[in-house]
PDB file of C-alpha atoms and ligand atoms in Angstrom:
ATOM      1  CA  UNK A   1       0.000   0.000   0.000  1.00 81.00           C
ATOM      2  CA  UNK A   2       1.550   3.400  -0.983  1.00 91.00           C
ATOM      3  CA  UNK A   3       0.734   4.897   2.411  1.00 94.00           C
ATOM      4  CA  UNK A   4       2.910   8.010   2.020  1.00 97.00           C
ATOM      5  CA  UNK A   5       1.425   9.007  -1.314  1.00 97.00           C
ATOM      6  CA  UNK A   6      -2.139   8.575  -0.120  1.00 98.00           C
ATOM      7  CA  UNK A   7      -1.401  10.480   3.099  1.00 98.00           C
ATOM      8  CA  UNK A   8       0.113  13.354   1.086  1.00 98.00           C
ATOM      9  CA  UNK A   9      -2.778  13.515  -1.371  1.00 98.00           C
ATOM     10  CA  UNK A  10      -5.428  13.315   1.343  1.00 98.00           C
ATOM     11  CA  UNK A  11      -3.650  15.904   3.506  1.00 98.00           C
ATOM     12  CA  UNK A  12      -3.568  18.424   0.648  1.00 98.00           C
ATOM     13  CA  UNK A  13      -7.151  17.633  -0.278  1.00 97.00           C
ATOM     14  CA  UNK A  14      -8.393  18.290   3.276  1.00 97.00           C
ATOM     15  CA  UNK A  15      -6.103  21.286   3.846  1.00 96.00           C
ATOM     16  CA  UNK A  16      -7.415  23.041   0.755  1.00 96.00           C
ATOM     17  CA  UNK A  17     -11.035  22.372   1.775  1.00 93.00           C
ATOM     18  CA  UNK A  18     -13.150  23.980   4.485  1.00 87.00           C
ATOM     19  CA  UNK A  19     -11.855  24.186   8.059  1.00 84.00           C
ATOM     20  CA  UNK A  20     -14.896  24.654  10.206  1.00 88.00           C
ATOM     21  CA  UNK A  21     -15.335  24.910  13.947  1.00 92.00           C
ATOM     22  CA  UNK A  22     -13.356  26.467  16.762  1.00 94.00           C
ATOM     23  CA  UNK A  23     -10.383  25.333  18.791  1.00 95.00           C
ATOM     24  CA  UNK A  24     -11.314  24.565  22.405  1.00 95.00           C
ATOM     25  CA  UNK A  25     -11.036  27.689  24.514  1.00 94.00           C
ATOM     26  CA  UNK A  26     -12.844  26.614  27.698  1.00 95.00           C
ATOM     27  CA  UNK A  27      -9.396  25.577  28.933  1.00 96.00           C
ATOM     28  CA  UNK A  28      -7.654  28.982  28.638  1.00 96.00           C
ATOM     29  CA  UNK A  29      -4.196  27.513  27.865  1.00 95.00           C
ATOM     30  CA  UNK A  30      -5.598  25.519  24.915  1.00 95.00           C
ATOM     31  CA  UNK A  31      -6.805  28.744  23.285  1.00 95.00           C
ATOM     32  CA  UNK A  32      -3.152  29.734  22.795  1.00 95.00           C
ATOM     33  CA  UNK A  33      -2.467  26.884  20.350  1.00 97.00           C
ATOM     34  CA  UNK A  34      -2.251  27.848  16.663  1.00 97.00           C
ATOM     35  CA  UNK A  35      -5.466  26.444  15.123  1.00 96.00           C
ATOM     36  CA  UNK A  36      -3.727  26.040  11.772  1.00 96.00           C
ATOM     37  CA  UNK A  37      -1.645  23.099  12.982  1.00 97.00           C
ATOM     38  CA  UNK A  38      -2.372  19.976  10.980  1.00 98.00           C
ATOM     39  CA  UNK A  39      -0.330  16.811  11.271  1.00 98.00           C
ATOM     40  CA  UNK A  40      -0.656  13.131  10.429  1.00 98.00           C
ATOM     41  CA  UNK A  41       1.489  10.177  11.475  1.00 98.00           C
ATOM     42  CA  UNK A  42       0.925   6.505  10.704  1.00 98.00           C
ATOM     43  CA  UNK A  43       2.952   3.546  12.004  1.00 97.00           C
ATOM     44  CA  UNK A  44       2.458   0.058  10.617  1.00 96.00           C
ATOM     45  CA  UNK A  45       2.744  -2.968  12.880  1.00 94.00           C
ATOM     46  CA  UNK A  46       6.094  -3.764  11.287  1.00 93.00           C
ATOM     47  CA  UNK A  47       7.104  -0.242  12.330  1.00 94.00           C
ATOM     48  CA  UNK A  48       7.275   1.603   9.080  1.00 97.00           C
ATOM     49  CA  UNK A  49       6.414   5.252   9.595  1.00 98.00           C
ATOM     50  CA  UNK A  50       4.663   7.693   7.275  1.00 98.00           C
ATOM     51  CA  UNK A  51       3.265  11.166   7.757  1.00 98.00           C
ATOM     52  CA  UNK A  52       3.072  14.808   6.866  1.00 98.00           C
ATOM     53  CA  UNK A  53       2.550  18.261   8.372  1.00 98.00           C
ATOM     54  CA  UNK A  54       2.920  19.213  12.042  1.00 98.00           C
ATOM     55  CA  UNK A  55       3.433  15.684  13.225  1.00 98.00           C
ATOM     56  CA  UNK A  56       6.446  16.373  15.435  1.00 98.00           C
ATOM     57  CA  UNK A  57       4.860  19.189  17.463  1.00 98.00           C
ATOM     58  CA  UNK A  58       3.575  18.214  20.891  1.00 98.00           C
ATOM     59  CA  UNK A  59      -0.037  18.953  21.757  1.00 98.00           C
ATOM     60  CA  UNK A  60      -2.419  18.281  24.624  1.00 98.00           C
ATOM     61  CA  UNK A  61      -3.896  14.814  24.151  1.00 98.00           C
ATOM     62  CA  UNK A  62      -6.708  15.459  26.683  1.00 98.00           C
ATOM     63  CA  UNK A  63      -9.384  12.731  26.539  1.00 98.00           C
ATOM     64  CA  UNK A  64      -7.158  10.404  24.539  1.00 98.00           C
ATOM     65  CA  UNK A  65      -5.370   9.845  27.874  1.00 98.00           C
ATOM     66  CA  UNK A  66      -8.579   8.203  29.156  1.00 98.00           C
ATOM     67  CA  UNK A  67      -7.801   5.147  27.020  1.00 98.00           C
ATOM     68  CA  UNK A  68      -4.467   4.767  28.789  1.00 98.00           C
ATOM     69  CA  UNK A  69      -5.885   5.220  32.296  1.00 98.00           C
ATOM     70  CA  UNK A  70      -8.579   2.675  31.443  1.00 98.00           C
ATOM     71  CA  UNK A  71      -5.890   0.274  30.173  1.00 98.00           C
ATOM     72  CA  UNK A  72      -3.928   0.609  33.414  1.00 98.00           C
ATOM     73  CA  UNK A  73      -7.006   0.113  35.628  1.00 98.00           C
ATOM     74  CA  UNK A  74      -8.208  -2.825  33.535  1.00 98.00           C
ATOM     75  CA  UNK A  75      -4.768  -4.419  33.684  1.00 97.00           C
ATOM     76  CA  UNK A  76      -4.737  -4.051  37.484  1.00 97.00           C
ATOM     77  CA  UNK A  77      -8.281  -5.082  38.391  1.00 98.00           C
ATOM     78  CA  UNK A  78      -9.771  -6.846  35.381  1.00 97.00           C
ATOM     79  CA  UNK A  79     -13.539  -7.050  35.053  1.00 97.00           C
ATOM     80  CA  UNK A  80     -14.106  -5.737  38.615  1.00 98.00           C
ATOM     81  CA  UNK A  81     -13.919  -2.227  37.175  1.00 98.00           C
ATOM     82  CA  UNK A  82     -17.239  -2.775  35.366  1.00 98.00           C
ATOM     83  CA  UNK A  83     -19.004  -2.775  38.729  1.00 98.00           C
ATOM     84  CA  UNK A  84     -18.373   0.977  38.864  1.00 98.00           C
ATOM     85  CA  UNK A  85     -18.475   2.070  35.226  1.00 98.00           C
ATOM     86  CA  UNK A  86     -20.603   0.906  32.286  1.00 98.00           C
ATOM     87  CA  UNK A  87     -19.724  -0.117  28.740  1.00 98.00           C
ATOM     88  CA  UNK A  88     -22.566   1.565  26.843  1.00 98.00           C
ATOM     89  CA  UNK A  89     -22.379   4.516  24.468  1.00 97.00           C
ATOM     90  CA  UNK A  90     -23.917   7.586  26.069  1.00 96.00           C
ATOM     91  CA  UNK A  91     -25.279   9.476  23.078  1.00 94.00           C
ATOM     92  CA  UNK A  92     -24.496  12.593  25.117  1.00 95.00           C
ATOM     93  CA  UNK A  93     -21.647  15.112  25.271  1.00 94.00           C
ATOM     94  CA  UNK A  94     -18.387  14.188  27.009  1.00 95.00           C
ATOM     95  CA  UNK A  95     -19.143  16.432  29.977  1.00 95.00           C
ATOM     96  CA  UNK A  96     -22.846  15.719  30.378  1.00 96.00           C
ATOM     97  CA  UNK A  97     -24.388  15.046  33.792  1.00 96.00           C
ATOM     98  CA  UNK A  98     -27.877  13.948  32.770  1.00 96.00           C
ATOM     99  CA  UNK A  99     -27.434  10.180  32.830  1.00 97.00           C
ATOM    100  CA  UNK A 100     -25.591  10.154  36.138  1.00 98.00           C
ATOM    101  CA  UNK A 101     -28.764  10.935  38.056  1.00 97.00           C
ATOM    102  CA  UNK A 102     -30.726   8.177  36.335  1.00 96.00           C
ATOM    103  CA  UNK A 103     -27.888   5.658  36.619  1.00 97.00           C
ATOM    104  CA  UNK A 104     -27.223   6.453  40.295  1.00 98.00           C
ATOM    105  CA  UNK A 105     -23.669   7.636  39.811  1.00 98.00           C
ATOM    106  CA  UNK A 106     -22.524   4.798  37.520  1.00 98.00           C
ATOM    107  CA  UNK A 107     -21.143   6.515  34.397  1.00 98.00           C
ATOM    108  CA  UNK A 108     -22.209   5.034  31.061  1.00 98.00           C
ATOM    109  CA  UNK A 109     -18.642   4.309  29.922  1.00 98.00           C
ATOM    110  CA  UNK A 110     -15.016   5.042  30.865  1.00 98.00           C
ATOM    111  CA  UNK A 111     -14.531   7.747  28.208  1.00 98.00           C
ATOM    112  CA  UNK A 112     -17.042  10.375  29.211  1.00 98.00           C
ATOM    113  CA  UNK A 113     -15.763  12.657  31.951  1.00 98.00           C
ATOM    114  CA  UNK A 114     -17.734  10.889  34.689  1.00 98.00           C
ATOM    115  CA  UNK A 115     -16.355   7.480  33.706  1.00 98.00           C
ATOM    116  CA  UNK A 116     -12.812   8.796  33.442  1.00 98.00           C
ATOM    117  CA  UNK A 117     -13.164  10.369  36.895  1.00 98.00           C
ATOM    118  CA  UNK A 118     -14.247   7.030  38.387  1.00 98.00           C
ATOM    119  CA  UNK A 119     -11.231   5.334  36.767  1.00 98.00           C
ATOM    120  CA  UNK A 120      -9.053   8.182  38.093  1.00 98.00           C
ATOM    121  CA  UNK A 121     -10.500   7.543  41.559  1.00 98.00           C
ATOM    122  CA  UNK A 122      -9.470   3.870  41.327  1.00 98.00           C
ATOM    123  CA  UNK A 123      -5.882   4.841  40.470  1.00 98.00           C
ATOM    124  CA  UNK A 124      -5.762   7.512  43.184  1.00 98.00           C
ATOM    125  CA  UNK A 125      -6.893   4.874  45.702  1.00 98.00           C
ATOM    126  CA  UNK A 126      -4.215   2.437  44.583  1.00 98.00           C
ATOM    127  CA  UNK A 127      -1.090   4.563  44.294  1.00 98.00           C
ATOM    128  CA  UNK A 128       0.660   6.957  46.640  1.00 98.00           C
ATOM    129  CA  UNK A 129       1.710   8.926  43.582  1.00 98.00           C
ATOM    130  CA  UNK A 130      -0.769   8.136  40.776  1.00 98.00           C
ATOM    131  CA  UNK A 131       0.679  10.860  38.524  1.00 98.00           C
ATOM    132  CA  UNK A 132       4.116   9.208  38.613  1.00 98.00           C
ATOM    133  CA  UNK A 133       2.738   5.670  38.206  1.00 98.00           C
ATOM    134  CA  UNK A 134       0.537   6.637  35.268  1.00 98.00           C
ATOM    135  CA  UNK A 135       3.445   8.347  33.532  1.00 98.00           C
ATOM    136  CA  UNK A 136       5.628   5.303  34.182  1.00 96.00           C
ATOM    137  CA  UNK A 137       2.987   3.064  32.552  1.00 96.00           C
ATOM    138  CA  UNK A 138       2.832   5.283  29.468  1.00 96.00           C
ATOM    139  CA  UNK A 139       6.596   5.562  29.142  1.00 96.00           C
ATOM    140  CA  UNK A 140       6.728   1.790  29.382  1.00 93.00           C
ATOM    141  CA  UNK A 141       4.207   1.452  26.557  1.00 94.00           C
ATOM    142  CA  UNK A 142       5.866   3.844  24.161  1.00 92.00           C
ATOM    143  CA  UNK A 143       9.411   3.352  25.303  1.00 88.00           C
ATOM    144  CA  UNK A 144       9.915   7.121  25.445  1.00 84.00           C
ATOM    145  CA  UNK A 145      11.046   8.906  28.593  1.00 86.00           C
ATOM    146  CA  UNK A 146      10.354  12.328  27.139  1.00 89.00           C
ATOM    147  CA  UNK A 147       6.566  12.017  27.362  1.00 96.00           C
ATOM    148  CA  UNK A 148       5.315  14.294  30.142  1.00 97.00           C
ATOM    149  CA  UNK A 149       2.455  16.318  31.545  1.00 98.00           C
ATOM    150  CA  UNK A 150       2.033  20.013  30.852  1.00 98.00           C
ATOM    151  CA  UNK A 151       1.252  21.304  34.307  1.00 98.00           C
ATOM    152  CA  UNK A 152       0.282  24.764  33.126  1.00 97.00           C
ATOM    153  CA  UNK A 153      -2.522  23.178  31.090  1.00 98.00           C
ATOM    154  CA  UNK A 154      -3.611  21.107  34.104  1.00 98.00           C
ATOM    155  CA  UNK A 155      -3.617  24.239  36.270  1.00 98.00           C
ATOM    156  CA  UNK A 156      -5.479  26.186  33.619  1.00 97.00           C
ATOM    157  CA  UNK A 157      -8.174  23.486  33.397  1.00 98.00           C
ATOM    158  CA  UNK A 158      -8.446  23.304  37.180  1.00 98.00           C
ATOM    159  CA  UNK A 159      -8.966  27.079  37.381  1.00 97.00           C
ATOM    160  CA  UNK A 160     -12.186  26.760  35.352  1.00 97.00           C
ATOM    161  CA  UNK A 161     -13.049  23.128  36.090  1.00 97.00           C
ATOM    162  CA  UNK A 162     -16.498  23.807  37.537  1.00 98.00           C
ATOM    163  CA  UNK A 163     -18.279  21.205  35.460  1.00 98.00           C
ATOM    164  CA  UNK A 164     -15.836  18.403  36.241  1.00 98.00           C
ATOM    165  CA  UNK A 165     -15.899  19.430  39.898  1.00 98.00           C
ATOM    166  CA  UNK A 166     -19.698  19.107  39.770  1.00 98.00           C
ATOM    167  CA  UNK A 167     -19.514  15.692  38.040  1.00 98.00           C
ATOM    168  CA  UNK A 168     -16.987  14.332  40.527  1.00 98.00           C
ATOM    169  CA  UNK A 169     -18.936  15.558  43.557  1.00 98.00           C
ATOM    170  CA  UNK A 170     -22.198  14.283  42.090  1.00 98.00           C
ATOM    171  CA  UNK A 171     -20.717  10.791  41.631  1.00 98.00           C
ATOM    172  CA  UNK A 172     -19.261  11.012  45.144  1.00 98.00           C
ATOM    173  CA  UNK A 173     -22.788  11.672  46.461  1.00 98.00           C
ATOM    174  CA  UNK A 174     -23.754   8.205  45.136  1.00 98.00           C
ATOM    175  CA  UNK A 175     -20.681   6.651  46.753  1.00 98.00           C
ATOM    176  CA  UNK A 176     -18.930   5.829  43.472  1.00 98.00           C
ATOM    177  CA  UNK A 177     -15.957   8.120  44.141  1.00 98.00           C
ATOM    178  CA  UNK A 178     -14.106   6.808  47.165  1.00 98.00           C
ATOM    179  CA  UNK A 179     -11.349   9.379  47.578  1.00 98.00           C
ATOM    180  CA  UNK A 180     -11.478  13.126  48.152  1.00 98.00           C
ATOM    181  CA  UNK A 181     -12.906  14.703  44.971  1.00 98.00           C
ATOM    182  CA  UNK A 182     -10.217  17.383  44.961  1.00 98.00           C
ATOM    183  CA  UNK A 183      -7.439  14.763  44.838  1.00 98.00           C
ATOM    184  CA  UNK A 184      -9.240  12.793  42.118  1.00 98.00           C
ATOM    185  CA  UNK A 185      -9.773  15.945  40.058  1.00 98.00           C
ATOM    186  CA  UNK A 186      -6.128  16.967  40.426  1.00 98.00           C
ATOM    187  CA  UNK A 187      -5.043  13.618  39.018  1.00 98.00           C
ATOM    188  CA  UNK A 188      -7.675  13.784  36.268  1.00 98.00           C
ATOM    189  CA  UNK A 189      -6.619  17.272  35.115  1.00 98.00           C
ATOM    190  CA  UNK A 190      -2.975  16.202  35.173  1.00 98.00           C
ATOM    191  CA  UNK A 191      -3.534  13.004  33.179  1.00 98.00           C
ATOM    192  CA  UNK A 192      -5.504  14.972  30.564  1.00 98.00           C
ATOM    193  CA  UNK A 193      -2.589  17.415  30.254  1.00 98.00           C
ATOM    194  CA  UNK A 194      -0.284  14.775  28.774  1.00 98.00           C
ATOM    195  CA  UNK A 195       1.451  16.041  25.673  1.00 98.00           C
ATOM    196  CA  UNK A 196       2.469  14.008  22.661  1.00 98.00           C
ATOM    197  CA  UNK A 197       3.282  14.545  19.023  1.00 98.00           C
ATOM    198  CA  UNK A 198       1.320  12.660  16.372  1.00 98.00           C
ATOM    199  CA  UNK A 199       4.350  10.402  16.053  1.00 97.00           C
ATOM    200  CA  UNK A 200       4.389   9.662  19.802  1.00 97.00           C
ATOM    201  CA  UNK A 201       0.649   9.111  19.878  1.00 97.00           C
ATOM    202  CA  UNK A 202       0.720   6.649  16.979  1.00 97.00           C
ATOM    203  CA  UNK A 203       3.661   4.888  18.653  1.00 96.00           C
ATOM    204  CA  UNK A 204       1.831   4.663  21.988  1.00 96.00           C
ATOM    205  CA  UNK A 205      -1.354   3.220  20.507  1.00 97.00           C
ATOM    206  CA  UNK A 206       0.318   0.739  18.205  1.00 96.00           C
ATOM    207  CA  UNK A 207      -0.092  -1.974  20.867  1.00 96.00           C
ATOM    208  CA  UNK A 208      -3.854  -1.908  20.266  1.00 97.00           C
ATOM    209  CA  UNK A 209      -3.285  -2.785  16.595  1.00 96.00           C
ATOM    210  CA  UNK A 210      -0.721  -5.498  17.294  1.00 92.00           C
ATOM    211  CA  UNK A 211      -2.005  -9.077  17.074  1.00 89.00           C
ATOM    212  CA  UNK A 212      -0.567  -9.840  20.513  1.00 88.00           C
ATOM    213  CA  UNK A 213      -1.091  -6.341  21.897  1.00 90.00           C
ATOM    214  CA  UNK A 214       2.621  -5.744  22.395  1.00 91.00           C
ATOM    215  CA  UNK A 215       4.525  -2.474  22.387  1.00 90.00           C
ATOM    216  CA  UNK A 216       7.411  -1.890  19.986  1.00 84.00           C
ATOM    217  CA  UNK A 217       9.814  -3.653  22.385  1.00 87.00           C
ATOM    218  CA  UNK A 218       7.649  -6.776  22.117  1.00 90.00           C
ATOM    219  CA  UNK A 219       6.240  -6.497  25.645  1.00 91.00           C
ATOM    220  CA  UNK A 220       2.593  -7.420  26.016  1.00 94.00           C
ATOM    221  CA  UNK A 221       0.599  -4.465  27.366  1.00 95.00           C
ATOM    222  CA  UNK A 222      -2.833  -6.109  27.639  1.00 95.00           C
ATOM    223  CA  UNK A 223      -3.963  -9.657  27.157  1.00 95.00           C
ATOM    224  CA  UNK A 224      -6.173 -10.508  24.193  1.00 94.00           C
ATOM    225  CA  UNK A 225      -9.448 -10.441  26.073  1.00 95.00           C
ATOM    226  CA  UNK A 226      -8.760  -7.045  27.664  1.00 96.00           C
ATOM    227  CA  UNK A 227      -7.434  -5.447  24.478  1.00 96.00           C
ATOM    228  CA  UNK A 228     -10.486  -6.659  22.593  1.00 96.00           C
ATOM    229  CA  UNK A 229     -12.685  -4.862  25.105  1.00 98.00           C
ATOM    230  CA  UNK A 230     -10.690  -1.633  25.025  1.00 98.00           C
ATOM    231  CA  UNK A 231     -10.943  -1.614  21.216  1.00 98.00           C
ATOM    232  CA  UNK A 232     -14.675  -2.352  21.445  1.00 98.00           C
ATOM    233  CA  UNK A 233     -15.131   0.651  23.733  1.00 98.00           C
ATOM    234  CA  UNK A 234     -13.131   2.835  21.336  1.00 98.00           C
ATOM    235  CA  UNK A 235     -15.441   1.723  18.560  1.00 98.00           C
ATOM    236  CA  UNK A 236     -18.662   2.355  20.454  1.00 98.00           C
ATOM    237  CA  UNK A 237     -17.813   5.244  22.808  1.00 98.00           C
ATOM    238  CA  UNK A 238     -14.608   6.934  21.570  1.00 98.00           C
ATOM    239  CA  UNK A 239     -16.329   9.993  20.082  1.00 97.00           C
ATOM    240  CA  UNK A 240     -19.164  10.575  22.557  1.00 92.00           C
ATOM    241  CA  UNK A 241     -22.350  11.498  20.713  1.00 94.00           C
ATOM    242  CA  UNK A 242     -20.475  11.226  17.429  1.00 96.00           C
ATOM    243  CA  UNK A 243     -19.310   7.636  17.971  1.00 97.00           C
ATOM    244  CA  UNK A 244     -21.865   6.297  15.512  1.00 97.00           C
ATOM    245  CA  UNK A 245     -20.762   8.830  12.908  1.00 97.00           C
ATOM    246  CA  UNK A 246     -17.082   7.924  13.319  1.00 97.00           C
ATOM    247  CA  UNK A 247     -17.891   4.237  13.040  1.00 97.00           C
ATOM    248  CA  UNK A 248     -20.069   4.923  10.017  1.00 97.00           C
ATOM    249  CA  UNK A 249     -17.642   7.151   8.112  1.00 97.00           C
ATOM    250  CA  UNK A 250     -14.240   5.864   9.267  1.00 97.00           C
ATOM    251  CA  UNK A 251     -14.915   2.311  10.432  1.00 97.00           C
ATOM    252  CA  UNK A 252     -12.008   1.996  12.866  1.00 98.00           C
ATOM    253  CA  UNK A 253     -11.759   2.043  16.674  1.00 98.00           C
ATOM    254  CA  UNK A 254     -10.572   5.497  17.718  1.00 98.00           C
ATOM    255  CA  UNK A 255     -10.510   8.233  20.330  1.00 98.00           C
ATOM    256  CA  UNK A 256     -10.596  11.998  20.200  1.00 98.00           C
ATOM    257  CA  UNK A 257      -9.481  14.759  22.547  1.00 98.00           C
ATOM    258  CA  UNK A 258     -10.418  18.438  22.789  1.00 97.00           C
ATOM    259  CA  UNK A 259      -6.812  19.350  21.972  1.00 98.00           C
ATOM    260  CA  UNK A 260      -7.779  18.371  18.395  1.00 98.00           C
ATOM    261  CA  UNK A 261      -6.068  14.997  18.369  1.00 98.00           C
ATOM    262  CA  UNK A 262      -7.557  11.745  17.108  1.00 98.00           C
ATOM    263  CA  UNK A 263      -6.009   8.294  17.302  1.00 98.00           C
ATOM    264  CA  UNK A 264      -7.378   5.371  15.299  1.00 98.00           C
ATOM    265  CA  UNK A 265      -6.175   1.780  15.027  1.00 98.00           C
ATOM    266  CA  UNK A 266      -6.547  -0.680  12.182  1.00 97.00           C
ATOM    267  CA  UNK A 267      -6.081  -4.122  13.796  1.00 96.00           C
ATOM    268  CA  UNK A 268      -3.074  -6.048  12.465  1.00 96.00           C
ATOM    269  CA  UNK A 269      -2.160  -3.132  10.188  1.00 96.00           C
ATOM    270  CA  UNK A 270      -1.413   0.277  11.713  1.00 97.00           C
ATOM    271  CA  UNK A 271      -2.163   3.063  14.145  1.00 97.00           C
ATOM    272  CA  UNK A 272      -2.702   6.603  12.881  1.00 98.00           C
ATOM    273  CA  UNK A 273      -2.716   9.919  14.729  1.00 98.00           C
ATOM    274  CA  UNK A 274      -4.168  13.121  13.314  1.00 98.00           C
ATOM    275  CA  UNK A 275      -4.031  16.569  14.905  1.00 98.00           C
ATOM    276  CA  UNK A 276      -5.944  19.669  13.908  1.00 98.00           C
ATOM    277  CA  UNK A 277      -7.235  21.885  16.755  1.00 97.00           C
ATOM    278  CA  UNK A 278     -10.506  23.198  15.333  1.00 97.00           C
ATOM    279  CA  UNK A 279     -13.385  21.135  16.701  1.00 97.00           C
ATOM    280  CA  UNK A 280     -16.793  20.413  15.230  1.00 95.00           C
ATOM    281  CA  UNK A 281     -19.992  20.909  17.208  1.00 93.00           C
ATOM    282  CA  UNK A 282     -19.546  17.537  18.959  1.00 93.00           C
ATOM    283  CA  UNK A 283     -16.068  18.470  20.227  1.00 93.00           C
ATOM    284  CA  UNK A 284     -14.093  16.302  17.787  1.00 96.00           C
ATOM    285  CA  UNK A 285     -11.407  17.594  15.381  1.00 97.00           C
ATOM    286  CA  UNK A 286     -13.132  18.792  12.213  1.00 97.00           C
ATOM    287  CA  UNK A 287     -10.225  18.140   9.867  1.00 97.00           C
ATOM    288  CA  UNK A 288      -9.205  15.047  11.799  1.00 98.00           C
ATOM    289  CA  UNK A 289     -12.574  13.421  11.126  1.00 97.00           C
ATOM    290  CA  UNK A 290     -12.560  14.532   7.479  1.00 97.00           C
ATOM    291  CA  UNK A 291      -9.018  13.302   6.924  1.00 98.00           C
ATOM    292  CA  UNK A 292      -9.689   9.879   8.412  1.00 98.00           C
ATOM    293  CA  UNK A 293     -12.898   9.468   6.467  1.00 98.00           C
ATOM    294  CA  UNK A 294     -11.140  10.217   3.162  1.00 98.00           C
ATOM    295  CA  UNK A 295      -7.985   8.283   4.023  1.00 98.00           C
ATOM    296  CA  UNK A 296      -9.709   5.097   5.160  1.00 97.00           C
ATOM    297  CA  UNK A 297     -11.988   5.224   2.122  1.00 97.00           C
ATOM    298  CA  UNK A 298      -9.041   5.499  -0.295  1.00 97.00           C
ATOM    299  CA  UNK A 299      -7.073   2.760   1.456  1.00 96.00           C
ATOM    300  CA  UNK A 300     -10.138   0.594   2.128  1.00 95.00           C
ATOM    301  CA  UNK A 301      -9.174   0.430   5.800  1.00 95.00           C
ATOM    302  CA  UNK A 302     -12.084  -0.730   7.923  1.00 95.00           C
ATOM    303  CA  UNK A 303     -12.785  -3.405  10.501  1.00 96.00           C
ATOM    304  CA  UNK A 304     -16.114  -4.080   8.807  1.00 94.00           C
TER     305      UNK A 304
HETATM  306  O1  DON B   1     -12.416  17.180  31.116  1.00 80.96           O
HETATM  307  C1  DON B   1     -12.284  17.838  30.097  1.00 80.96           C
HETATM  308  O2  DON B   1     -13.139  18.619  29.721  1.00 80.96           O
HETATM  309  C2  DON B   1     -10.988  17.694  29.325  1.00 80.96           C
HETATM  310  N1  DON B   1      -9.895  17.510  30.208  1.00 80.96           N
HETATM  311  C3  DON B   1     -11.048  16.507  28.396  1.00 80.96           C
HETATM  312  C4  DON B   1     -12.226  16.541  27.444  1.00 80.96           C
HETATM  313  C5  DON B   1     -11.964  15.927  26.106  1.00 80.96           C
HETATM  314  O3  DON B   1     -10.864  15.873  25.621  1.00 80.96           O
HETATM  315  C6  DON B   1     -13.168  15.520  25.354  1.00 80.96           C
HETATM  316  N2  DON B   1     -12.815  14.988  24.068  1.00 80.96           N
HETATM  317  N3  DON B   1     -13.148  15.112  22.975  1.00 80.96           N
END
């Protein structure tokens, strides 16, 4: 497959088209990022790399980090985690509270903010220093000691984090947050502030495309049954109330973040990261979605 040529052609096609939406500004630090950034990086399971554009610039991966915190919690506690968080698409925005009341504080899935806060609570309860342990897990996956948090983004989000504070306290009122909400929120804001380039993101997520779910050093990150479930959740819940649309138009498991990043994996073939900060109305990268739709169509990449 001439990956590089198709990436180049698709990149220019999307770049010369419309760029709708707005970069996230509800986290003040994110508003400082140049919305014109646009990068793509693809890594095949035999570790060939292809890409174009701003693929070596670090950006805030935000909700994409929720896949990694879920992977760590799932690795540690297995199916016990499903007693406290569901596996159903929500059909609502990432920061919605409506279903929490009806579901008595059990979030619909681990990728909306409520679910990610419950997973964060599990990690806070387990580790003396969850920030350090989480970073260690990620550096182990991608074999890169340079990956780090951006604490000014975490601080910036905390300064306006009223909605997440409400979600965390609301879940606590049902008894499904065990630790102090402030500690859980601090960890949550910090994990969301992780920064990666498209290259680092594609590298990190390659284990979910590998047939034995190994990182590039050949170490198994999740067993088959767990990795299958993480990929299933990416497919059904990775884009909030646009998960159906992503499945329909792209046809790969994936996850978005409000920093404008999207990661998608094609099992047994490749992982691909796209970054473009302007977000559509559902909070997913406008150009990222368009690029992946066109790219997967041209390359006939789909799990279906
Ligand atoms: O909690 C928040 O609002 C952000 N830290 C993460 C949200 C996010 O990335 C949603 N993704 N599309």
